[in-house]
XYZ file of C-alpha atoms in Angstrom:
617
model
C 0.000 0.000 0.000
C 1.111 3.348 -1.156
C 0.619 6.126 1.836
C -1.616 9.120 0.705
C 0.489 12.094 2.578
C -2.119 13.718 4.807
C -3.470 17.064 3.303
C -4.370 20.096 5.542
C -7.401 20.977 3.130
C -8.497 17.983 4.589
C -7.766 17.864 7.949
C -10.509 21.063 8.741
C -13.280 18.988 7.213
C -13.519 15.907 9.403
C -13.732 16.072 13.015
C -10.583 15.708 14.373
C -10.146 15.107 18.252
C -6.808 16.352 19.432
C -5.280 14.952 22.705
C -3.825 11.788 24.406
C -1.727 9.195 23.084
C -4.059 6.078 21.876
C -2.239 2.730 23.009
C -4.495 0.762 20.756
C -2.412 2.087 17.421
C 1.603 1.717 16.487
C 2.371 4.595 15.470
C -0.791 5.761 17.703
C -3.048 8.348 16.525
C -3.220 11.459 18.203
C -6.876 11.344 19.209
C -8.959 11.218 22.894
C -11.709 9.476 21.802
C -13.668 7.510 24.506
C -13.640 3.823 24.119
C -10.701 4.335 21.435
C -9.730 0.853 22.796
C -12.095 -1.965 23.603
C -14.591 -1.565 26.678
C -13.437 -3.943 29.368
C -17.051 -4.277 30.672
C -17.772 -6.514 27.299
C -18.681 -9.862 29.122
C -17.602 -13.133 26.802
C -21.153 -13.582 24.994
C -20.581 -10.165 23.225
C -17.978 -8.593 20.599
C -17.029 -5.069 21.138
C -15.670 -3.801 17.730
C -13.937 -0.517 16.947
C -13.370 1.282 12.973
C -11.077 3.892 12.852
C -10.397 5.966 9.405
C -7.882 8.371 8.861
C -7.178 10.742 6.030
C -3.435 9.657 6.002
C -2.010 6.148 6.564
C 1.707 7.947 7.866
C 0.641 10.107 10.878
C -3.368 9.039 11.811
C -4.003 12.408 11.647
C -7.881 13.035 10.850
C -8.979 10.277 13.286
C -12.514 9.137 12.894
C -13.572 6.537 15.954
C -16.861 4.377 16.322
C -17.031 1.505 18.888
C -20.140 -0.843 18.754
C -21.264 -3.686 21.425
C -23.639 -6.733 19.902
C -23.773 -10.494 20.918
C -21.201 -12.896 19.485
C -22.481 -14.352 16.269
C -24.164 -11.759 14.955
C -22.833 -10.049 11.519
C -20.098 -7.519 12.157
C -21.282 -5.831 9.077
C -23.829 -4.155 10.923
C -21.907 -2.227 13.004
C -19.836 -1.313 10.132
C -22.330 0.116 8.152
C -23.119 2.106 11.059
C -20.030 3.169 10.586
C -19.836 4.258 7.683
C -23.170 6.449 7.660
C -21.607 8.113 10.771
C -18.389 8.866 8.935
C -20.295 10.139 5.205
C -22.060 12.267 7.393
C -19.141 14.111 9.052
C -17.510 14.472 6.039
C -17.676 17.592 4.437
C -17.548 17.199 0.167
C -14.153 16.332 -0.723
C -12.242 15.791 -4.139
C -11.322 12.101 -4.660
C -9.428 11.227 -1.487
C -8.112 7.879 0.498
C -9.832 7.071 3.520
C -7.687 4.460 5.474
C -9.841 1.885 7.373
C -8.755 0.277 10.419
C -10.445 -2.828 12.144
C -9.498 -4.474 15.849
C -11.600 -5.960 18.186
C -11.039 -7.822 21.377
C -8.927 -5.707 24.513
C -6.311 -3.895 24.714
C -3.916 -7.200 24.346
C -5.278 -8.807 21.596
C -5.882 -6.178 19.169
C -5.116 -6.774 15.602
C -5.129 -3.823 13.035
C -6.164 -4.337 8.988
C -5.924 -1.145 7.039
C -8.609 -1.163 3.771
C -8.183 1.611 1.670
C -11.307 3.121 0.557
C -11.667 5.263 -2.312
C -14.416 8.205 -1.731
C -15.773 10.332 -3.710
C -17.815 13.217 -3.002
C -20.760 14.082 -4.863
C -22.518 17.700 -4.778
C -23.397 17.663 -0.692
C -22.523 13.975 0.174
C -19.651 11.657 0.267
C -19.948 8.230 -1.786
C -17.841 5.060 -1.188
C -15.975 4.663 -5.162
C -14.339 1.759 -4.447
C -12.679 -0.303 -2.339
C -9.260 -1.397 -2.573
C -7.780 -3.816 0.445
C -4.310 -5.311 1.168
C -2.955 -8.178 0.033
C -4.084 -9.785 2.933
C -7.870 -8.728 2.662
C -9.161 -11.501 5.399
C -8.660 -10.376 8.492
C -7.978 -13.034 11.373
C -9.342 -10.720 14.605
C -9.356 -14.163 16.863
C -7.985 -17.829 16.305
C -11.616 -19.088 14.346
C -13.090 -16.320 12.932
C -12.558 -15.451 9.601
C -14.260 -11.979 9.413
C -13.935 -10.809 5.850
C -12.980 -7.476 4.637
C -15.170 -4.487 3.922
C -16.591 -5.335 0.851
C -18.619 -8.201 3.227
C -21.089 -5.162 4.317
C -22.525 -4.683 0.584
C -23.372 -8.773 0.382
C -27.122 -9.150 -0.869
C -27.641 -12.565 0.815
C -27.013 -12.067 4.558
C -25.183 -14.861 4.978
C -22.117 -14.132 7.133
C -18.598 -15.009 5.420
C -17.227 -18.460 5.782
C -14.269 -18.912 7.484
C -10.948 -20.531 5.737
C -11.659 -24.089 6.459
C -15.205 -23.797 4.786
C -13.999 -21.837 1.805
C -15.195 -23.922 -1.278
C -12.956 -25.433 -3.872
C -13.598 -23.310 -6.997
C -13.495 -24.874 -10.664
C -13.810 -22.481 -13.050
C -14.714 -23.691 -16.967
C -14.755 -21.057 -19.664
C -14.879 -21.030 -23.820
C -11.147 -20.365 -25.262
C -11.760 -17.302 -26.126
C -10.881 -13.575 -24.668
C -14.228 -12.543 -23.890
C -15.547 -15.363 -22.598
C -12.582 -15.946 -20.574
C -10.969 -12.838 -19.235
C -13.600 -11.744 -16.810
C -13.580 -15.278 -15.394
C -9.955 -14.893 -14.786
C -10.803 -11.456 -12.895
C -13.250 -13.204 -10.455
C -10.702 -16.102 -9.714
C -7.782 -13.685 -9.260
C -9.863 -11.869 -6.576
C -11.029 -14.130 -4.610
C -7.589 -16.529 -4.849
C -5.206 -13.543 -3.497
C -8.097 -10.809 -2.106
C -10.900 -13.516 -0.625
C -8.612 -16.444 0.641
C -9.741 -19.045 -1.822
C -6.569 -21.212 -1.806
C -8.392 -24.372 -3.875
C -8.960 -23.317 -7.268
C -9.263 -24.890 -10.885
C -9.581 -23.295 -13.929
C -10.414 -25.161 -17.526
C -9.782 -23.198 -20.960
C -7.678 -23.423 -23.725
C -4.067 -23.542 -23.246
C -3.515 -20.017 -25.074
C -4.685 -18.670 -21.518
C -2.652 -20.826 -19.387
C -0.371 -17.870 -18.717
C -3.481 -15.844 -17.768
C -5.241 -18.523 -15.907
C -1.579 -19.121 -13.551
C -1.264 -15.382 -12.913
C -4.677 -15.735 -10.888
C -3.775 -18.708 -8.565
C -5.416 -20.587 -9.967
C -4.302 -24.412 -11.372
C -4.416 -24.175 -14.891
C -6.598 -27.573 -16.711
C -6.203 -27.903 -20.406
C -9.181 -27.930 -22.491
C -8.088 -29.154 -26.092
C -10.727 -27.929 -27.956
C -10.092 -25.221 -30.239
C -12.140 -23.599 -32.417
C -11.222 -22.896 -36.493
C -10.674 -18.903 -36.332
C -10.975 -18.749 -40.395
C -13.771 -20.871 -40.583
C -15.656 -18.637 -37.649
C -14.841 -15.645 -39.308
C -16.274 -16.414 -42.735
C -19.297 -17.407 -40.853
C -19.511 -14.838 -38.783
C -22.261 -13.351 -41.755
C -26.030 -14.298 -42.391
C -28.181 -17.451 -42.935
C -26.345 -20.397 -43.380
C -22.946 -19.108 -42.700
C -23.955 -17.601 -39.478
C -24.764 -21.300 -38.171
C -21.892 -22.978 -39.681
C -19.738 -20.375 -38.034
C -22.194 -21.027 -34.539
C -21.637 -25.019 -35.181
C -17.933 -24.342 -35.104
C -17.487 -23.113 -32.249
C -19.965 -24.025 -29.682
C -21.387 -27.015 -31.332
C -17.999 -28.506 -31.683
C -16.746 -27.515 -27.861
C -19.774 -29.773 -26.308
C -17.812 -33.321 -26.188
C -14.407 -32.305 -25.564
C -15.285 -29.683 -23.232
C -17.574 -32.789 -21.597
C -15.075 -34.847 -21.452
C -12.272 -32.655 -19.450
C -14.961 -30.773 -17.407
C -15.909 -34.928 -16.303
C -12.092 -35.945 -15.123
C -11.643 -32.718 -13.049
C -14.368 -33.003 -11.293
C -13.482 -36.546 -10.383
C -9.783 -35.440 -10.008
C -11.422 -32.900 -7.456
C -13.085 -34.980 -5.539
C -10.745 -37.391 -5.105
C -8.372 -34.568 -3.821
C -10.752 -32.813 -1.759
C -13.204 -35.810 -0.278
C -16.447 -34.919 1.197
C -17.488 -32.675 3.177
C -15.334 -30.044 1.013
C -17.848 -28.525 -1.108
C -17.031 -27.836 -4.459
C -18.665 -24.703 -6.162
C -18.770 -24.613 -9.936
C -18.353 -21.135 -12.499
C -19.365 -22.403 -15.584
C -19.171 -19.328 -18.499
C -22.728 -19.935 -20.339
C -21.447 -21.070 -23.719
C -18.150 -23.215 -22.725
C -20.787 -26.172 -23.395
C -19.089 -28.676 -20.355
C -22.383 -28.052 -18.498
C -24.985 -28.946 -21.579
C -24.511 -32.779 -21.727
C -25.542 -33.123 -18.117
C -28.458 -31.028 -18.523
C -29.341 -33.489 -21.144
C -29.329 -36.580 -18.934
C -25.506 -37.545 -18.810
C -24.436 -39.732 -16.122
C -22.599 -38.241 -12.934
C -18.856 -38.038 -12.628
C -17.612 -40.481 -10.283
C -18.056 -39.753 -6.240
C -20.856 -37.497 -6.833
C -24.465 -37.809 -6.327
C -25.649 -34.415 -7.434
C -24.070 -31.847 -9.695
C -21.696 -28.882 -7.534
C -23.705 -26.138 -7.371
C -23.138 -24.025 -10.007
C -22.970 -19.991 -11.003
C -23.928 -19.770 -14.630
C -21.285 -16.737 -15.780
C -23.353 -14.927 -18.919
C -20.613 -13.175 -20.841
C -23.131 -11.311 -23.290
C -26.227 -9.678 -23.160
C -30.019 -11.223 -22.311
C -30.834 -13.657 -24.691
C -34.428 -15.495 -24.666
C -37.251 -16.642 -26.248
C -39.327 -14.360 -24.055
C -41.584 -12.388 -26.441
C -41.568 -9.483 -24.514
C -38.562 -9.217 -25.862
C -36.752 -8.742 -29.281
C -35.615 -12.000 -30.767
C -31.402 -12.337 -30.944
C -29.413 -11.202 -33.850
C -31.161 -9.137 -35.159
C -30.585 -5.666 -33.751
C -34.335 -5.094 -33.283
C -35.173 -1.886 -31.262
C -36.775 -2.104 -28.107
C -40.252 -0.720 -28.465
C -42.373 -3.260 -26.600
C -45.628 -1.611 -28.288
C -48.656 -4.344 -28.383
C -48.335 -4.092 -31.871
C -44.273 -5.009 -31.595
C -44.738 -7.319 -29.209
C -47.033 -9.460 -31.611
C -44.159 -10.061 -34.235
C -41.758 -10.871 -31.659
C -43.964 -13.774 -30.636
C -44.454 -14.730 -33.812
C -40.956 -14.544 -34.695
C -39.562 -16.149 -31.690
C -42.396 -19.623 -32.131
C -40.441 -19.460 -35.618
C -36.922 -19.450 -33.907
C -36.543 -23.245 -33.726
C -36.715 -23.481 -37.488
C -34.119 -20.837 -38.227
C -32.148 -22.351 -35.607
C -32.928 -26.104 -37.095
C -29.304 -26.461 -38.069
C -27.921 -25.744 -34.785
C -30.188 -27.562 -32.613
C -29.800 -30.459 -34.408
C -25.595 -30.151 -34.664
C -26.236 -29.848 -30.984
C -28.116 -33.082 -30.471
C -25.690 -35.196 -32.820
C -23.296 -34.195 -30.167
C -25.116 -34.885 -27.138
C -26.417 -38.132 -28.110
C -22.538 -39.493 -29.180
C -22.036 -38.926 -25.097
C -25.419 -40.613 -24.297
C -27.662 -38.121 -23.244
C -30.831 -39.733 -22.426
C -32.603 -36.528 -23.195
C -33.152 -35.076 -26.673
C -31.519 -31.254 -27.872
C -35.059 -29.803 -29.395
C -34.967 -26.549 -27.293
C -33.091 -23.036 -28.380
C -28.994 -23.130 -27.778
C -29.242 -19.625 -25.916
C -32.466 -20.060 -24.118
C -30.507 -23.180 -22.552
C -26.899 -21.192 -22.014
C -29.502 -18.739 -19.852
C -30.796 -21.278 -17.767
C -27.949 -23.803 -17.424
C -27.096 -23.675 -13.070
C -28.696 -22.768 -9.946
C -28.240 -18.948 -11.002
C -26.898 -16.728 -13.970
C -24.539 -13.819 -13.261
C -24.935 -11.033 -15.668
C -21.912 -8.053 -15.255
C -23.869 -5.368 -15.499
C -27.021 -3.559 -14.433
C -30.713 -2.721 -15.286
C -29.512 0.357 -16.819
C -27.912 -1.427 -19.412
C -30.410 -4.082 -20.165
C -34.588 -4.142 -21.242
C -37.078 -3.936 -18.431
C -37.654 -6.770 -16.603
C -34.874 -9.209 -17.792
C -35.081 -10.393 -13.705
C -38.446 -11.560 -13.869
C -36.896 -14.321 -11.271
C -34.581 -12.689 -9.549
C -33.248 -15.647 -7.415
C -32.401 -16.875 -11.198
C -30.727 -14.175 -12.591
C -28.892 -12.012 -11.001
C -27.479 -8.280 -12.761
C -24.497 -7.524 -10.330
C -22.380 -5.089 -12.770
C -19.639 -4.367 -14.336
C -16.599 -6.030 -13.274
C -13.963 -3.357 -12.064
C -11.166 -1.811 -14.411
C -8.388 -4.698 -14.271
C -4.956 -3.400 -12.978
C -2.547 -2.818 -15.807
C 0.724 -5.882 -15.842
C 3.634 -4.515 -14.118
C 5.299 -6.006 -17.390
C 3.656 -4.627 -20.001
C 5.824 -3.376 -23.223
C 4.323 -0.039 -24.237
C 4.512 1.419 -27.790
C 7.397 3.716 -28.745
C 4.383 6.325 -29.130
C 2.993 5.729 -26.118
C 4.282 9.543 -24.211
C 2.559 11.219 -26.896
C -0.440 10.008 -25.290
C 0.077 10.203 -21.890
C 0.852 13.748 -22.317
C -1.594 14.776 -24.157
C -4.441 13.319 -21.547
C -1.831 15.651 -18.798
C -3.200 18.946 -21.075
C -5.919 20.883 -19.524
C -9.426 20.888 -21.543
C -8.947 24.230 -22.149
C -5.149 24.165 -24.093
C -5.643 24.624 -27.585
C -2.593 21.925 -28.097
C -4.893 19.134 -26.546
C -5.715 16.504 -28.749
C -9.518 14.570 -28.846
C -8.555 10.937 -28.659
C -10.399 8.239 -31.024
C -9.685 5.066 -29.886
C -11.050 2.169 -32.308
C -10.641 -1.749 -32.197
C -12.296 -4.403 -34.681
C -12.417 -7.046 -32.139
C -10.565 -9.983 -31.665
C -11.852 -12.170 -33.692
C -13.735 -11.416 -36.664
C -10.631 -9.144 -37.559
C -11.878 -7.571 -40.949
C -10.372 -4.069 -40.599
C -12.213 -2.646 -43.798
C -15.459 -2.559 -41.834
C -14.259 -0.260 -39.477
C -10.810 0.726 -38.695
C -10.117 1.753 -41.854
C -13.161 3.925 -42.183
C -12.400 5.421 -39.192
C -8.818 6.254 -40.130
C -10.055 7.559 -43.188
C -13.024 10.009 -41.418
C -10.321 11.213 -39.267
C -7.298 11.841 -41.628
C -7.628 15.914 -42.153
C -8.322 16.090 -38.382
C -5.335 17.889 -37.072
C -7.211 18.230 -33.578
C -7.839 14.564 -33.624
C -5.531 11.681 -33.127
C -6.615 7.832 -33.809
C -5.705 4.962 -31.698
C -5.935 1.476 -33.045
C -5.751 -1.836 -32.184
C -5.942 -4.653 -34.164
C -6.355 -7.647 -32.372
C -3.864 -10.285 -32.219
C -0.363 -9.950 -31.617
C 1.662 -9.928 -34.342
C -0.817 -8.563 -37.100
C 0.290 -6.563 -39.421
C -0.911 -2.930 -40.267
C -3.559 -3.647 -42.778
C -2.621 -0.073 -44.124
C 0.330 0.879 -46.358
C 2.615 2.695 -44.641
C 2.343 5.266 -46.964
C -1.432 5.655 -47.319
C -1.505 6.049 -43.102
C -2.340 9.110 -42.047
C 0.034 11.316 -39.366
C -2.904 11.206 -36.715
C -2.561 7.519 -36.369
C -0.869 5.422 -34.004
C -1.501 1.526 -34.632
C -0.722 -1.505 -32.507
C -1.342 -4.844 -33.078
C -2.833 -6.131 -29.309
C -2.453 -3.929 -26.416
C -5.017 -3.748 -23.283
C -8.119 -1.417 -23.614
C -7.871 -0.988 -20.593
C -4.637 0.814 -21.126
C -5.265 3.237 -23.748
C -9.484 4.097 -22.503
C -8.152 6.223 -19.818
C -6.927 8.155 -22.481
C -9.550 8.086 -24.861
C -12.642 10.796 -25.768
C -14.408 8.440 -27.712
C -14.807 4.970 -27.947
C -15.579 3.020 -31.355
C -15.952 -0.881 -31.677
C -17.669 -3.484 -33.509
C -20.092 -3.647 -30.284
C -18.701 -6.756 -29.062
C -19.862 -7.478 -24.976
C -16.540 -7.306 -23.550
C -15.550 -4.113 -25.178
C -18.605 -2.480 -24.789
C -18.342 -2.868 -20.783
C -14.598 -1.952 -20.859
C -16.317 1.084 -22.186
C -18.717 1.450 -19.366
C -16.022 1.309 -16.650
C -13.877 3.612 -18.258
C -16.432 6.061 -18.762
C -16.169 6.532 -22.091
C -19.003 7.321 -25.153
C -19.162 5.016 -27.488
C -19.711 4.940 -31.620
C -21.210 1.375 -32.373
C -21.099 -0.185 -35.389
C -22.536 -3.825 -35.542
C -24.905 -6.396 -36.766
C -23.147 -10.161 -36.152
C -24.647 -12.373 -33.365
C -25.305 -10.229 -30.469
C -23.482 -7.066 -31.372
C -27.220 -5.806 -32.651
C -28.292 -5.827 -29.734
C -25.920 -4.257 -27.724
C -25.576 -1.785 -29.938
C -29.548 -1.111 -29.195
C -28.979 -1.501 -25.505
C -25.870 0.960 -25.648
C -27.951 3.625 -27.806
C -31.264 3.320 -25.617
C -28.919 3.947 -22.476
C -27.495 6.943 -23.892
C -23.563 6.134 -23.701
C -23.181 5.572 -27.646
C -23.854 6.578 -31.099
C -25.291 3.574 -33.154
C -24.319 3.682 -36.416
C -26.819 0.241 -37.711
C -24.546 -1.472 -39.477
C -21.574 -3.760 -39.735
C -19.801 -1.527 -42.267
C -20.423 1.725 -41.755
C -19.317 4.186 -44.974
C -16.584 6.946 -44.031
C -19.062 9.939 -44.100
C -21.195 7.433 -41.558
C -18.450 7.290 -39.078
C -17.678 10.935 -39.165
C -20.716 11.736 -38.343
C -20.766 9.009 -35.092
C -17.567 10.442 -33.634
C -18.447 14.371 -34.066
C -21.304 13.924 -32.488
C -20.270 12.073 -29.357
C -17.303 14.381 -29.231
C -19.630 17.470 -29.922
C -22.325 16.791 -27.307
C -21.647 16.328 -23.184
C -24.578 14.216 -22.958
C -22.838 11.286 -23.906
C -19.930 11.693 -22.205
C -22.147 12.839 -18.631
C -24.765 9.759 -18.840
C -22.098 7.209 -19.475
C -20.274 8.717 -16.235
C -23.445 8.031 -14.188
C -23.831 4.296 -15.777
C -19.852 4.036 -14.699
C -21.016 5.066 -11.186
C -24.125 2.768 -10.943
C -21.567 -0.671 -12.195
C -19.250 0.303 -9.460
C -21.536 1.032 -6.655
C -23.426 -2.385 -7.454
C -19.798 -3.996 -6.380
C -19.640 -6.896 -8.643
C -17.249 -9.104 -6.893
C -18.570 -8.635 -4.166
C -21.838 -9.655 -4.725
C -20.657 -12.880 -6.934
C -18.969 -14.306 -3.216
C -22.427 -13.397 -1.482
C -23.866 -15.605 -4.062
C -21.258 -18.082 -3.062
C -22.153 -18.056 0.190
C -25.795 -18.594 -0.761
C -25.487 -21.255 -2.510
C -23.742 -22.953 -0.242
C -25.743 -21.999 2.464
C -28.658 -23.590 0.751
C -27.132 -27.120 0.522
């Protein structure tokens, strides 16, 4: 942990309590709060807990104290919370600012500090929690068999306290090889491996993201299957391409990704023998969960499936007809009238998605699946488990897409991923740094268009090129691309790139959207939410699988420009970015969606659902 130096400004804004030495803190803060250590008159049968903040971790100067008494069992979170309302409403409004969190309980003997960093934020006449940020050791021991949890435990939905070490779950984790489908995954396993205590965890996905999949704690498990990138990208079109591309990939993951998902759970049990519980993350479309929906015996050593978080990497897709049918970029207007041809289109879905379901039954019956495929793929990937996870929230989604809200769950955005210690920046990378330094209001600042084609269906004419090309004469402008995969080539001659541009074949988004005063994309899920959290306005541009429809979802919401199509002209992409870059609304609502993803605390709500589940077995 970084210290934050202590800042006078601040120090006249919270109510500071000069005076006597407190024993309770090394070095002590310099504060005469009563009960600043534990009240000896706490008899055994109740917990007397004390949270002190300070506005600087060096000198506890700007010491905040609150004390609480309640019988031993119940949820220290209470008193926390407490806490916290006591200490927004002492705070005057304050730029962004560290608040340093300290925890003890016991006596005077046994008292054993944790320092959480908070991030807070003020808004207009009240102080909001941004974030939270902990040590590297974010469970706090405060006695020999209580496993308390850190702050983030006072936001969990279910009620259900934390579970101590020894009744931490082993994790398996199963995901599609692919970025999207996999990287957010990774994100929840790297939290709650070195943040949450989780020691036991298991990852499966394809061996591209082994790397990835080790740098989270996790024990890395090979899935073989991988899909044909060419093939996938020449289906990634209408009609009878679209399904050949669909068959490729997820049809053709169900029996390897079957047959792995089978010998580590086995493996797991046999390493972790009843009563360890066994929690399983299943991403919706990695197919190892389908073939025992479908009536596939058991692994060995189990008599019931682990219970199981279905992890829905893409928007809300069902059969519901009070909603648009997927694919096909249909606006949300649930008029009567609307609402009619959806249900009429949707009772036609199984024969437009004939060749799918049946590519998916051929599969399930080679593993003998007593049941037969008829349904809809994605109305199953929905359903599969004992409760979806969506990352994000209602303001990015139709009305009513938690109709059962014990099913599906929105819990937003997952948080802006920490850049690698390690990564190589490009030699241009200082231009952009220093342009973001310039004020608004310096005539020498440059607007910032970041674009990307995806990583997969890489076909740079629709929409990097076009984008280069709208913003060539731009001398206020500069373009930031990505292409995709490492090593690809600029798809441009050097000579017919314009001076604006600066081009690199795979870098994070994450990296250059701090940067950036406009997003564009092809409207892929994963993008589109690295968007969100950045708090950046987006120009959308795409029709393939479900990029329709998050291009509707992103335009209804307000945060994006969306341009219809897959291949937007030039003259149709200059007119996308100027006006995001020429009106604040964009820029102002996609700030408040930012605020809403964090605030809903993603990560921590996916451990409260742990702890459900588990609490329900």
């Amino acid at each position: 942990m970084v210290p934050v130096p202590a800042r006078k400004s601040c120090h006249a804004r919270v109510r500071i309590q000069q005076g006597g030495m407190c024993p309770a803190w090394s070095p002590p803060c310099r504060c005469n709060a009563v009960g600043c250590i534990a009240d000896p008159r706490a008899s055994s049968v109740h917990v007397t807990t004390q949270f002190v903040a300070f506005v600087s971790a060096t000198d506890r100067v700007g010491c905040k104290i609150a004390r609480a008494s309640y019988p031993e069992g119940l949820s220290w979170r209470l008193s926390l919370v407490a806490f916290f309302r006591s200490l927004l409403l002492e705070v005057d409004p304050l730029s962004v600012q560290d608040v340093y969190l300290g925890i003890c309980r016991g006596n005077q003997m046994d008292i054993n500090p944790l320092w959480c960093r908070l991030r807070v934020q003020s808004t207009s006449s009240h102080l909001a929690i941004h974030s939270l940020l902990s040590t590297q050791t974010s469970y706090i021991l405060l006695d020999q068999t209580t496993n308390m949890g850190d702050a983030r435990d006072l936001t969990s939905p279910s009620g259900h306290p934390p579970l101590t070490s020894p009744e931490k779950p082993v994790l398996l984790f199963m995901t599609l090889n692919a970025s999207g489908h996999t990287a957010g995954a990774a994100q929840i396993a790297k939290h709650l491996h070195f943040n949450r205590g989780y020691k036991d965890i298991y990852f499966i996905t394809g061996p591209r993201f082994q790397p990835l999949i080790e740098s989270t704690g996790a024990k890395y498990i090979k899935n073989p299957f991988e899909y044909d990138v060419p093939k996938v990208q020449e289906g990634s079109t209408e009609g009878e391409a679209f399904f050949e591309g669909m068959k490729a990939v997820f049809g053709e993951a169900i029996v390897p990704s079957y047959h792995v998902l089978r010998k580590t759970l086995e493996d797991i049990r046999v390493a972790h023998p009843e009563p360890r519980k066994i929690l399983f993350v299943h991403e919706a479309l990695s197919q190892g969960l389908l073939p025992y929906q479908y009536g596939c015996p058991l692994p060995k050593g189990y008599t019931s499936l682990p219970k199981t978080i279905n992890w829905h990497t893409s928007i809300y897709t069902s059969s519901d007809p009070d909603f648009p049918p997927f694919g096909l970029g249909l606006k949300y207007d649930p008029t009567p009238e609307n609402k009619a041809v959806w249900k009429t289109m949707h009772a036609g879905g199984k024969t437009t998605w004939k060749p799918l379901i049946d590519h998916y039954d051929q599969k399930l019956q080679e593993l003998g699946c007593t049941k037969r495929f008829t349904d809809l793929p994605l109305d199953v990937a929905m359903t599969g488990g004992d409760v979806t996870v969506m990352a994000t929230t209602a303001s990015l989604e139709y009305p009513n897409v938690t109709k059962d809200p014990k099913k599906f769950r929105l819990v937003g955005g997952l948080p802006v991923r920490a850049l690698d210690k390690n990564l190589v920046y490009p030699p241009w990378w200082e231009e952009l740094t220093l342009n973001s330094a310039l004020s608004d209001s310096d005539p020498a600042k440059k607007k910032v268009v970041f674009v990307t084609q995806g990583t997969i269906h890489r076909a740079y004419h629709e929409l990097v090129i076009p984008v280069i090309q709208a913003m060539a004469d731009r001398e206020d402008v500069l373009v930031v691309a990505t292409l995709g995969e490492k090593g690809e080539p600029n798809p441009l001659p050097e000579e017919e790139t314009p001076r604006n541009v600066r081009m690199v074949d795979y870098f994070p988004y994450e990296a250059i959207l701090p940067h950036a005063d406009v997003f564009v994309s092809n409207a892929g899920y994963g993008g589109f939410m690295h968007g969100i959290m950045n708090g950046v306005p987006m120009v959308l541009a795409g029709l393939i699988a479900d990029k329709g429809d998050v291009c509707q979802r992103a335009a209804r919401a307000g945060v994006a420009v969306n341009l219809g199509v897959s291949n937007p002209s030039v003259e149709q992409v200059k007119e996308g970015i100027d006006t995001v870059l020429g009106d604040e609304k964009y820029r102002q609502r996609v700030k408040e969606i930012k605020e809403e993803n964090v605030k809903a605390d993603s990560l921590g709500q996916i451990e409260s659902i742990i702890e459900e589940l588990l609490s329900h077995e």
